[in-house]
Structure formats: C-alpha cells, structure tokens
Amino acid sequence: MTYNRSDRRRFLKRSLVAAGSAAVPWFYARRSGADEPAGERLRVGCIGVGGRGTLVGNTACRLGEKIACADVDGERAERFAGGGPCAAYTDYRELLDRQDVDVVTVGTPDHWHTRIVIDAVKAGKDVYSEKPLTLTIDEGKKLCRAVAQTGRVVQVGTQQRSSPQFLMAVALAQSGRLGKVLKATCYLGAGPTGGPFATADPPPHLNWDVWLGQCPKVPYSRERCHGSFRWWLEYSGGKLTDWGAHHLDIAQWALGYDESGPVEIEGRGEFPMIPDDFDPVAFFAGKATIPNGYNTATQFEVTHTFACGSTMVVQHGPGNGIMIEGEKGRIYVNRARLSGKPIEALTQADRDRLADETIRLYKGKPIDPSAVTTDASNTGRDQATVEHMRNLFACIKDRSQPVSDVFTHHRAVSSCHLSNLAMLLGRKLRWDPAKEDFLGDEQASALVARPQRAGYENEG
C-alpha cells in the first residue's frame, strides 16, 4: 500500500483536528514486508547487534537481504545470524571487506559509531547508524567530511523525524504562529545512579579490549558494557545524548538552527560520582580516575541561546517531550501526542498549508501517515523506525539526502555535547557555530576532541 501527496494531506488535516486531545489517533493501515522484488533488494550487513542494534538490523533486513553481521560479543553475532545463510563475524572490518554488502546498520555503543561509519562509507557502503552519531564534536566534523567526500547516503537513527506529529510541530513552530522568538524546552528524564561496581574478568565470548576501542583501558565491569554503557562519560553522554539526541534534534530544527548552533550555553547538573576537583581534560585522557560507577548527570538544566534570541532549555523533567512556546502560544509534542491551543485554532486553510510544509520538511519522500512513535522506552518496533528505514532505502535509490542526514545531526548532537561540557566545566560557554569552537576558553576547546588509544583512532 502506498500513500500519495493527497492521502498524506488528508491524514495530516484529520490528525491536526484531533491533536488537542490526549493523543493523536492513528487509525490507518500499516505497511509491512519488502517493497522490492527479491532480485532487486539491497544486501544488508549489520554491525553491533545487541538490543537496539538487533531491532534496526532486522528492520533493514525486512526491506533487504540479510547476509552478514558482526559484533565483538560473539554470542550476540551468532544469535543474530540465526544459523542461516547470514555470516557472523567478530571483526566488523571483515564484513566491510565483502563486496556483496550494499548497506550496513550500526548499532554499537556510541564511542564506536564514528569509526565504523567512516570505515563503511570509505568502503563504498551506505549506512543507517544509531544515535548519537558521535562521542565528541570533533568526530562530527570528521564524519561530515567523510560523507561529503564519498557521496554515500547515511541516515541517523533519530526516527522522530519520520513521525508525523514531530513534523507537524516543526512546521508549526517555523510558520511563525507561535511567535518570532521562541523557547523550546526539552524534557529528557532523570539519569540513573549506580556504583561503585566490582570488576571481573570479561566473559570469553566478549573481546573487551576491542569493545573499549578508543577509550582508556580499564578493567571489565558488567555495568560498563552493553545497554548500560550510556551512563558512562567515557562511552556516551547519559540522558543528554540518549534522549537528547532525539529531542534536541527536533527542538533545534523547530527553531531554525538545524544547520547551525547556539552562541551561549550555560547549565548545571548533578554528577554523584564526580568529585569537586574533577578535571575533564585529564579524565578523558586516561590520566585521572574517579569511582567506578555511573558518572553521567542524573539531574540537569542547561540553557542554549541562539543568535536571534531564541532559547533551548534542556532539563531532566517533568515527563518526556518538547514544549515550544512564544508570545503567541505554545505546543507540546512527544511520542504519544501533539497538543496546544494554537493547533486547535487552525483553520482548514491553515491545515492545508501545514500539511504541505510537512511534506517539504520530509524532502518530498513518501511517508506512511500511521508512522507515529508510541514506544517511549525505545525498545519496541514502532512504525516511525520502519518509515525511517524506508526513507534511507528510498534515498539510496535516488542518491538524495535522507531526512536525518549526518550534517544536521552533527549540529544537534553537538548541542548535546555542549550541554555536558557546560555542566562539567561549571561556567557559561561562548560558542562560534561557524568555526565550531569555543571563544576565549582554552580548556573548553581542548574538550572538542579527546585523546584516542593507539590503534583505535578515527581517521576522518
């Protein structure tokens, strides 16, 4: 089943009428299965096949042909391969060496995304990579260069860009109906606490040294690995890069800064495992240690100020979603609903214009209007993830930019990193979004990149 422009406009009009209620009703048939004849389907290799990696890998394989997978945890690789014709590797480079792999999915921990995506595009592969795409701002610069140089198509897994209610929110904010100077507040949820944790020998099926990659070499702890890696600054950025990569992306897009960034960042956060004399430069270089526990922010509030005067506030709660407000009104959007008086007040002509604008935002590609994201835990197979993968496959065909390209995502995730740096340094930071560097702050500038272990450097 396909959806043309008129179908989408009719759907968007109806959903806007209902958007003032607790949730937008999405009573439309969903598509499933592959769109292409077997002989024309893209051949898929999946790198990093844990929880989310398995989900996005299988989503891609439903649209293409599953032929290879790789994971430094051999048990995970074998489980994903399933004993069929899919080859299983523990070294992703063997997968990339295969000439019969057309597109790869990357579902590894965050600190491996940049290295693998750069290697993949240089090997001639198109890519779907989970978010956040980078560990540092400098990695984003390298990725943008590599993708521009190779001409490969790379979709970042910020699937909210493929969900109609978020497209509607962006379109309404950009229309001026909320006001000229806007404030977007991103509610991400509080981060967990835990530790200090015990160390142990790594399990025999896991290559711990390779799992650590570019990061400082430390003894294995079960809590550092797999799903809980995101609560360690060495490998991720906590809630600021986990949910932040989704919500800051939408908020910055709505404010019109998806190709730029803020000029000032100021905030505070609670880091229970980090001492008062913490030196982030020494820590990320492996020259300082802190207790062996979750060390990302548990509670936080950070304000980003843009050149036009609009602001983006990032805080732990309440709830999970995005509030966008101006002098003319406000709207609220999350994975379950889009609501607010400005939506209820739209006329039929307004709805028509808004529907057309969402099509422009989605770069003219078809989208299933039932593609609402409803899985707040981000573990289920929501329809927006399916549509996001379809968008990649469509863009691979015509060699166009997908809706979540590396260039705009780099700007959004840079704001996530800027949030963490402002909190860790404990002072207001001034940022030049054109030069992508701090103004008059050598210590902050030193944190745009991090030292990387020999043999695991990113070569962008």
Short mmCIF file of C-alpha atoms in Angstrom, two decimals:
data_model
loop_
_atom_site.label_atom_id
_atom_site.label_comp_id
_atom_site.label_asym_id
_atom_site.label_seq_id
_atom_site.Cartn_x
_atom_site.Cartn_y
_atom_site.Cartn_z
CA MET A 1 0.00 0.00 0.00
CA THR A 2 1.40 3.45 -0.93
CA TYR A 3 0.45 6.96 0.10
CA ASN A 4 0.46 9.89 -2.28
CA ARG A 5 0.50 13.61 -1.53
CA SER A 6 -3.30 13.87 -1.31
CA ASP A 7 -3.53 10.91 1.08
CA ARG A 8 -0.96 12.49 3.35
CA ARG A 9 -2.61 15.90 3.29
CA ARG A 10 -5.98 14.36 4.23
CA PHE A 11 -4.37 12.44 7.06
CA LEU A 12 -2.46 15.43 8.38
CA LYS A 13 -5.61 17.56 8.36
CA ARG A 14 -7.53 14.96 10.36
CA SER A 15 -4.73 14.43 12.84
CA LEU A 16 -4.40 18.18 13.39
CA VAL A 17 -8.11 18.40 14.18
CA ALA A 18 -7.69 15.69 16.81
CA ALA A 19 -4.34 16.85 18.14
CA GLY A 20 -5.81 18.78 21.03
CA SER A 21 -6.92 15.55 22.70
CA ALA A 22 -4.72 13.32 24.86
CA ALA A 23 -3.29 11.57 21.82
CA VAL A 24 -3.48 11.77 18.07
CA PRO A 25 -5.50 8.82 16.70
CA TRP A 26 -3.56 6.89 14.10
CA PHE A 27 -6.21 4.57 12.68
CA TYR A 28 -4.58 3.79 9.35
CA ALA A 29 -3.34 0.56 7.82
CA ARG A 30 0.37 -0.02 8.19
CA ARG A 31 2.62 -1.39 5.51
CA SER A 32 4.82 -4.40 6.03
CA GLY A 33 7.22 -6.57 4.11
CA ALA A 34 9.68 -5.67 1.40
CA ASP A 35 8.84 -3.29 -1.44
CA GLU A 36 11.29 -4.73 -3.96
CA PRO A 37 11.41 -7.97 -5.94
CA ALA A 38 13.92 -10.39 -4.43
CA GLY A 39 16.47 -9.85 -7.21
CA GLU A 40 16.50 -6.06 -6.68
CA ARG A 41 16.71 -5.97 -2.89
CA LEU A 42 19.72 -4.38 -1.20
CA ARG A 43 22.05 -6.73 0.66
CA VAL A 44 22.39 -5.82 4.31
CA GLY A 45 25.21 -6.22 6.83
CA CYS A 46 24.52 -5.41 10.49
CA ILE A 47 27.28 -4.22 12.83
CA GLY A 48 26.52 -4.22 16.54
CA VAL A 49 23.55 -6.50 17.14
CA GLY A 50 22.59 -6.03 20.77
CA GLY A 51 19.16 -4.73 21.83
CA ARG A 52 18.59 -1.68 19.64
CA GLY A 53 21.12 -2.95 17.10
CA THR A 54 19.06 -6.09 16.62
CA LEU A 55 15.89 -4.06 16.16
CA VAL A 56 17.26 -1.71 13.49
CA GLY A 57 19.18 -4.54 11.85
CA ASN A 58 16.07 -6.65 11.50
CA THR A 59 14.11 -3.62 10.27
CA ALA A 60 16.64 -3.16 7.47
CA CYS A 61 16.69 -6.86 6.68
CA ARG A 62 12.91 -6.87 6.17
CA LEU A 63 13.46 -4.37 3.37
CA GLY A 64 16.59 -6.03 2.01
CA GLU A 65 18.50 -9.29 2.16
CA LYS A 66 20.28 -10.23 5.40
CA ILE A 67 23.71 -11.59 4.51
CA ALA A 68 26.18 -10.68 7.29
CA CYS A 69 26.52 -9.40 10.85
CA ALA A 70 29.34 -8.50 13.22
CA ASP A 71 29.68 -7.95 16.96
CA VAL A 72 32.64 -8.06 19.37
CA ASP A 73 30.37 -10.24 21.52
CA GLY A 74 30.49 -13.49 19.56
CA GLU A 75 27.35 -14.85 21.22
CA ARG A 76 25.35 -11.87 20.02
CA ALA A 77 26.68 -12.22 16.48
CA GLU A 78 25.79 -15.92 16.32
CA ARG A 79 22.35 -15.30 17.81
CA PHE A 80 21.55 -12.61 15.25
CA ALA A 81 22.84 -14.75 12.37
CA GLY A 82 20.41 -17.44 13.49
CA GLY A 83 22.26 -20.34 11.95
CA GLY A 84 21.11 -19.45 8.42
CA PRO A 85 22.93 -18.03 5.40
CA CYS A 86 23.88 -14.87 7.33
CA ALA A 87 27.63 -14.89 8.06
CA ALA A 88 28.70 -13.89 11.59
CA TYR A 89 31.94 -12.02 12.35
CA THR A 90 33.54 -10.58 15.48
CA ASP A 91 35.57 -8.05 13.45
CA TYR A 92 33.37 -5.58 11.56
CA ARG A 93 36.15 -4.94 9.05
CA GLU A 94 35.65 -8.42 7.61
CA LEU A 95 32.03 -7.52 6.94
CA LEU A 96 33.01 -4.24 5.25
CA ASP A 97 35.53 -6.10 3.06
CA ARG A 98 32.67 -8.02 1.44
CA GLN A 99 31.84 -6.59 -1.97
CA ASP A 100 28.31 -8.02 -1.82
CA VAL A 101 27.22 -5.82 1.12
CA ASP A 102 25.33 -2.73 -0.11
CA VAL A 103 24.14 -1.13 3.12
CA VAL A 104 25.12 -1.55 6.76
CA THR A 105 23.37 -0.80 10.02
CA VAL A 106 25.43 0.34 13.01
CA GLY A 107 24.02 -0.46 16.44
CA THR A 108 27.19 -0.46 18.52
CA PRO A 109 27.80 1.63 21.66
CA ASP A 110 28.22 5.34 20.92
CA HIS A 111 32.01 5.50 21.10
CA TRP A 112 32.31 3.19 18.07
CA HIS A 113 29.79 4.91 15.77
CA THR A 114 32.15 7.40 14.12
CA ARG A 115 34.98 4.97 13.37
CA ILE A 116 32.65 2.36 11.88
CA VAL A 117 30.60 4.81 9.81
CA ILE A 118 33.73 6.41 8.37
CA ASP A 119 35.17 2.98 7.53
CA ALA A 120 31.84 1.96 5.98
CA VAL A 121 31.47 4.95 3.68
CA LYS A 122 35.10 4.64 2.61
CA ALA A 123 34.35 1.00 1.78
CA GLY A 124 31.53 2.14 -0.52
CA LYS A 125 28.61 1.25 1.76
CA ASP A 126 25.51 3.27 2.54
CA VAL A 127 24.70 3.39 6.24
CA TYR A 128 21.99 3.52 8.88
CA SER A 129 23.64 4.39 12.19
CA GLU A 130 22.06 4.62 15.59
CA LYS A 131 22.19 7.88 17.53
CA PRO A 132 24.01 9.70 18.95
CA LEU A 133 26.31 9.54 15.96
CA THR A 134 29.37 10.88 17.77
CA LEU A 135 31.19 10.86 21.11
CA THR A 136 32.72 14.32 20.58
CA ILE A 137 32.14 17.41 18.46
CA ASP A 138 35.36 16.78 16.54
CA GLU A 139 34.09 13.35 15.49
CA GLY A 140 31.10 15.03 13.87
CA LYS A 141 33.37 17.24 11.79
CA LYS A 142 35.28 14.19 10.58
CA LEU A 143 32.10 12.32 9.73
CA CYS A 144 30.69 15.22 7.73
CA ARG A 145 33.90 15.39 5.70
CA ALA A 146 33.95 11.64 5.05
CA VAL A 147 30.32 11.53 3.91
CA ALA A 148 30.74 14.60 1.70
CA GLN A 149 33.90 13.17 0.13
CA THR A 150 32.49 9.71 -0.56
CA GLY A 151 28.95 10.69 -1.58
CA ARG A 152 27.46 7.83 0.44
CA VAL A 153 23.95 8.01 1.89
CA VAL A 154 23.88 7.95 5.70
CA GLN A 155 20.72 8.01 7.80
CA VAL A 156 20.98 8.66 11.55
CA GLY A 157 18.52 6.76 13.74
CA THR A 158 16.61 9.77 15.05
CA GLN A 159 13.31 8.24 13.97
CA GLN A 160 11.23 11.08 15.43
CA ARG A 161 11.99 12.86 12.14
CA SER A 162 9.89 10.18 10.46
CA SER A 163 6.91 10.61 12.80
CA PRO A 164 4.12 12.93 11.60
CA GLN A 165 3.40 14.60 14.94
CA PHE A 166 7.00 15.82 15.22
CA LEU A 167 6.97 17.04 11.60
CA MET A 168 3.76 18.94 12.41
CA ALA A 169 5.35 20.52 15.48
CA VAL A 170 8.39 21.69 13.49
CA ALA A 171 6.22 23.07 10.70
CA LEU A 172 4.02 24.99 13.13
CA ALA A 173 6.99 26.45 15.00
CA GLN A 174 8.66 27.55 11.77
CA SER A 175 5.42 29.11 10.49
CA GLY A 176 5.59 31.99 12.96
CA ARG A 177 2.24 31.14 14.54
CA LEU A 178 3.82 30.76 17.97
CA GLY A 179 5.86 33.95 17.68
CA LYS A 180 9.14 35.17 16.29
CA VAL A 181 11.42 34.49 19.26
CA LEU A 182 10.79 31.01 20.65
CA LYS A 183 11.73 28.92 23.64
CA ALA A 184 11.94 25.15 23.25
CA THR A 185 12.15 23.11 26.45
CA CYS A 186 13.32 19.52 26.10
CA TYR A 187 12.35 17.17 28.94
CA LEU A 188 14.59 14.09 28.87
CA GLY A 189 14.02 12.26 32.15
CA ALA A 190 16.48 11.89 35.02
CA GLY A 191 19.58 9.74 34.72
CA PRO A 192 20.26 6.67 36.88
CA THR A 193 22.73 6.30 39.74
CA GLY A 194 24.85 3.24 40.47
CA GLY A 195 28.19 2.08 41.78
CA PRO A 196 30.92 1.75 42.65
CA PHE A 197 30.82 -1.55 40.77
CA ALA A 198 33.04 -4.60 41.07
CA THR A 199 35.49 -5.53 38.35
CA ALA A 200 35.92 -9.01 36.93
CA ASP A 201 37.34 -10.96 34.02
CA PRO A 202 35.36 -10.33 30.83
CA PRO A 203 33.28 -13.24 29.53
CA PRO A 204 35.15 -15.39 27.00
CA HIS A 205 32.78 -14.51 24.15
CA LEU A 206 33.47 -10.74 24.50
CA ASN A 207 36.59 -9.00 23.21
CA TRP A 208 36.82 -6.37 25.95
CA ASP A 209 39.86 -4.57 24.55
CA VAL A 210 38.14 -4.03 21.21
CA TRP A 211 34.87 -3.09 22.93
CA LEU A 212 36.76 -0.28 24.72
CA GLY A 213 38.18 0.89 21.40
CA GLN A 214 39.38 4.48 21.51
CA CYS A 215 38.61 4.87 25.24
CA PRO A 216 41.07 4.46 28.14
CA LYS A 217 41.85 0.86 29.03
CA VAL A 218 40.15 -0.15 32.29
CA PRO A 219 39.20 -3.46 33.94
CA TYR A 220 35.93 -5.03 32.85
CA SER A 221 32.73 -4.33 34.79
CA ARG A 222 29.45 -5.80 33.60
CA GLU A 223 27.76 -2.44 34.22
CA ARG A 224 30.07 -0.66 31.76
CA CYS A 225 29.04 -2.86 28.88
CA HIS A 226 26.10 -3.46 26.59
CA GLY A 227 22.94 -1.50 27.44
CA SER A 228 24.33 0.39 30.44
CA PHE A 229 27.31 1.89 28.58
CA ARG A 230 25.30 5.11 28.08
CA TRP A 231 25.66 6.04 31.77
CA TRP A 232 29.42 6.42 31.48
CA LEU A 233 31.00 9.63 30.15
CA GLU A 234 33.84 7.59 28.66
CA TYR A 235 31.49 5.98 26.14
CA SER A 236 28.41 8.20 25.92
CA GLY A 237 26.73 11.23 27.49
CA GLY A 238 23.89 9.92 29.61
CA LYS A 239 20.41 11.30 29.09
CA LEU A 240 21.86 14.35 27.34
CA THR A 241 22.93 12.21 24.37
CA ASP A 242 20.46 9.34 24.77
CA TRP A 243 17.09 11.14 24.71
CA GLY A 244 18.81 14.44 23.96
CA ALA A 245 19.85 13.24 20.51
CA HIS A 246 16.12 12.87 19.75
CA HIS A 247 14.55 15.89 21.44
CA LEU A 248 17.30 18.47 20.89
CA ASP A 249 17.29 17.48 17.23
CA ILE A 250 13.58 18.28 16.89
CA ALA A 251 13.81 21.44 19.02
CA GLN A 252 16.78 22.87 17.13
CA TRP A 253 15.07 22.06 13.83
CA ALA A 254 11.91 23.82 15.01
CA LEU A 255 13.92 26.92 15.96
CA GLY A 256 15.53 27.01 12.52
CA TYR A 257 19.06 26.13 13.67
CA ASP A 258 19.41 22.59 12.35
CA GLU A 259 22.40 23.73 10.25
CA SER A 260 24.00 25.90 12.92
CA GLY A 261 24.01 26.03 16.71
CA PRO A 262 23.85 28.17 19.85
CA VAL A 263 26.17 31.04 20.74
CA GLU A 264 25.97 30.60 24.52
CA ILE A 265 25.49 27.57 26.75
CA GLU A 266 25.06 27.65 30.49
CA GLY A 267 23.81 24.99 32.90
CA ARG A 268 24.16 22.93 36.00
CA GLY A 269 23.90 19.23 36.69
CA GLU A 270 24.27 16.67 39.42
CA PHE A 271 27.07 14.12 38.93
CA PRO A 272 27.09 11.94 42.08
CA MET A 273 30.23 10.03 41.10
CA ILE A 274 32.32 13.05 40.09
CA PRO A 275 34.41 14.85 42.75
CA ASP A 276 34.51 18.63 43.06
CA ASP A 277 38.09 18.83 41.73
CA PHE A 278 37.23 16.85 38.58
CA ASP A 279 39.43 17.69 35.58
CA PRO A 280 37.63 16.52 32.42
CA VAL A 281 40.67 17.02 30.18
CA ALA A 282 42.80 14.72 32.36
CA PHE A 283 39.97 12.24 32.82
CA PHE A 284 39.24 11.74 29.12
CA ALA A 285 42.97 11.37 28.51
CA GLY A 286 43.06 8.48 30.98
CA LYS A 287 45.25 10.46 33.41
CA ALA A 288 42.71 10.80 36.23
CA THR A 289 40.36 8.30 37.81
CA ILE A 290 37.05 8.59 39.63
CA PRO A 291 34.91 5.95 41.41
CA ASN A 292 33.88 3.02 39.20
CA GLY A 293 30.21 3.89 38.77
CA TYR A 294 27.67 5.64 36.56
CA ASN A 295 29.10 9.12 36.09
CA THR A 296 26.74 10.96 33.73
CA ALA A 297 24.36 13.65 35.01
CA THR A 298 21.36 12.47 36.99
CA GLN A 299 19.52 15.82 37.11
CA PHE A 300 20.26 18.85 34.97
CA GLU A 301 19.14 22.12 33.43
CA VAL A 302 21.01 23.73 30.55
CA THR A 303 20.08 26.80 28.50
CA HIS A 304 21.24 27.30 24.91
CA THR A 305 20.90 30.79 23.48
CA PHE A 306 20.84 31.35 19.72
CA ALA A 307 21.88 34.44 17.76
CA CYS A 308 18.27 35.50 17.15
CA GLY A 309 17.44 35.42 20.87
CA SER A 310 15.54 32.13 20.81
CA THR A 311 16.48 29.65 23.52
CA MET A 312 16.52 25.89 24.03
CA VAL A 313 16.32 24.62 27.60
CA VAL A 314 17.31 21.03 28.35
CA GLN A 315 16.19 19.56 31.66
CA HIS A 316 15.53 16.22 33.28
CA GLY A 317 11.80 16.69 33.79
CA PRO A 318 8.95 16.64 34.36
CA GLY A 319 7.92 13.99 31.88
CA ASN A 320 9.43 13.36 28.47
CA GLY A 321 8.75 15.57 25.48
CA ILE A 322 9.23 19.04 23.99
CA MET A 323 7.43 22.30 24.80
CA ILE A 324 7.73 25.02 22.15
CA GLU A 325 6.41 28.44 23.09
CA GLY A 326 6.40 32.07 22.02
CA GLU A 327 4.43 35.24 22.64
CA LYS A 328 1.51 33.88 20.60
CA GLY A 329 1.11 30.48 22.23
CA ARG A 330 2.68 27.11 22.92
CA ILE A 331 2.52 23.49 21.83
CA TYR A 332 3.71 20.24 23.38
CA VAL A 333 4.86 17.18 21.45
CA ASN A 334 6.12 13.74 22.43
CA ARG A 335 5.84 10.23 21.03
CA ALA A 336 2.18 9.94 22.01
CA ARG A 337 0.64 13.32 21.23
CA LEU A 338 0.79 16.82 19.79
CA SER A 339 -1.34 19.32 21.69
CA GLY A 340 -1.90 23.01 22.34
CA LYS A 341 -4.37 25.81 21.67
CA PRO A 342 -2.52 27.00 18.53
CA ILE A 343 -3.33 23.63 16.96
CA GLU A 344 -6.97 23.74 17.99
CA ALA A 345 -7.29 27.23 16.48
CA LEU A 346 -6.07 26.24 13.00
CA THR A 347 -8.45 26.84 10.12
CA GLN A 348 -8.88 24.48 7.20
CA ALA A 349 -6.59 26.64 5.08
CA ASP A 350 -4.00 26.59 7.89
CA ARG A 351 -4.12 22.82 7.97
CA ASP A 352 -3.61 22.65 4.22
CA ARG A 353 -0.52 24.84 4.42
CA LEU A 354 0.84 22.91 7.38
CA ALA A 355 0.33 19.59 5.60
CA ASP A 356 2.24 20.87 2.59
CA GLU A 357 5.02 22.14 4.83
CA THR A 358 5.49 18.75 6.49
CA ILE A 359 5.92 17.22 3.04
CA ARG A 360 8.64 19.79 2.32
CA LEU A 361 10.34 19.03 5.64
CA TYR A 362 10.35 15.35 4.72
CA LYS A 363 12.10 16.29 1.47
CA GLY A 364 9.22 15.13 -0.69
CA LYS A 365 9.63 11.44 0.05
CA PRO A 366 6.54 9.30 0.80
CA ILE A 367 5.78 8.50 4.43
CA ASP A 368 3.16 6.23 5.93
CA PRO A 369 0.86 8.61 7.86
CA SER A 370 0.44 5.98 10.59
CA ALA A 371 4.13 6.31 11.49
CA VAL A 372 3.62 7.65 14.99
CA THR A 373 6.23 6.68 17.57
CA THR A 374 4.46 5.21 20.56
CA ASP A 375 7.18 3.27 22.34
CA ALA A 376 8.55 5.63 24.98
CA SER A 377 11.07 3.04 26.19
CA ASN A 378 12.61 2.98 22.69
CA THR A 379 12.79 -0.81 22.70
CA GLY A 380 9.85 -1.81 20.52
CA ARG A 381 9.37 -1.81 16.77
CA ASP A 382 7.47 1.45 16.37
CA GLN A 383 6.26 2.37 12.91
CA ALA A 384 8.41 5.51 12.77
CA THR A 385 11.54 3.33 12.88
CA VAL A 386 10.18 1.36 9.93
CA GLU A 387 9.45 4.55 7.98
CA HIS A 388 12.85 5.96 8.88
CA MET A 389 14.50 2.90 7.37
CA ARG A 390 12.27 3.14 4.30
CA ASN A 391 13.42 6.72 3.90
CA LEU A 392 17.04 5.54 3.80
CA PHE A 393 16.30 2.84 1.23
CA ALA A 394 14.42 5.34 -0.96
CA CYS A 395 17.32 7.79 -0.74
CA ILE A 396 19.83 5.08 -1.64
CA LYS A 397 17.88 4.58 -4.86
CA ASP A 398 17.96 8.21 -5.97
CA ARG A 399 21.18 9.20 -4.09
CA SER A 400 19.48 12.02 -2.20
CA GLN A 401 19.94 13.13 1.40
CA PRO A 402 17.77 11.29 3.94
CA VAL A 403 15.59 13.17 6.42
CA SER A 404 18.15 12.68 9.23
CA ASP A 405 21.44 13.31 7.42
CA VAL A 406 24.82 13.48 9.16
CA PHE A 407 25.16 17.22 8.63
CA THR A 408 22.07 18.29 10.57
CA HIS A 409 22.52 15.53 13.13
CA HIS A 410 26.08 16.68 13.77
CA ARG A 411 24.67 20.09 14.72
CA ALA A 412 22.03 18.62 17.02
CA VAL A 413 24.34 16.19 18.80
CA SER A 414 26.95 18.94 19.12
CA SER A 415 24.40 20.77 21.27
CA CYS A 416 24.08 17.62 23.37
CA HIS A 417 27.85 17.56 23.86
CA LEU A 418 27.88 21.30 24.58
CA SER A 419 25.32 20.70 27.33
CA ASN A 420 27.54 18.16 29.05
CA LEU A 421 30.66 20.33 28.69
CA ALA A 422 28.95 23.39 30.17
CA MET A 423 27.86 21.34 33.19
CA LEU A 424 31.21 19.62 33.67
CA LEU A 425 33.12 22.91 33.45
CA GLY A 426 30.57 24.73 35.61
CA ARG A 427 30.52 28.01 33.70
CA LYS A 428 28.87 29.81 30.80
CA LEU A 429 30.47 28.91 27.48
CA ARG A 430 30.54 31.05 24.36
CA TRP A 431 30.43 29.10 21.09
CA ASP A 432 31.11 30.07 17.49
CA PRO A 433 28.80 27.84 15.40
CA ALA A 434 30.60 28.79 12.17
CA LYS A 435 34.09 27.88 13.39
CA GLU A 436 32.71 25.18 15.70
CA ASP A 437 34.95 26.19 18.57
CA PHE A 438 34.71 27.98 21.89
CA LEU A 439 35.57 31.65 22.23
CA GLY A 440 38.30 32.56 24.69
CA ASP A 441 38.28 29.27 26.61
CA GLU A 442 41.27 27.01 26.01
CA GLN A 443 40.13 24.34 28.47
CA ALA A 444 36.74 24.06 26.76
CA SER A 445 38.39 24.00 23.31
CA ALA A 446 40.54 21.10 24.48
CA LEU A 447 37.34 19.10 25.01
CA VAL A 448 36.07 19.44 21.42
CA ALA A 449 38.10 16.27 20.80
CA ARG A 450 39.53 13.55 23.04
CA PRO A 451 42.77 11.56 23.00
CA GLN A 452 42.25 8.14 21.45
CA ARG A 453 44.04 4.88 22.21
CA ALA A 454 46.65 3.84 19.69
CA GLY A 455 45.18 1.60 17.02
CA TYR A 456 41.63 2.87 17.52
CA GLU A 457 41.90 6.41 16.18
CA ASN A 458 39.19 7.84 13.95
CA GLU A 459 40.68 8.77 10.60
CA GLY A 460 38.25 11.26 9.09
#
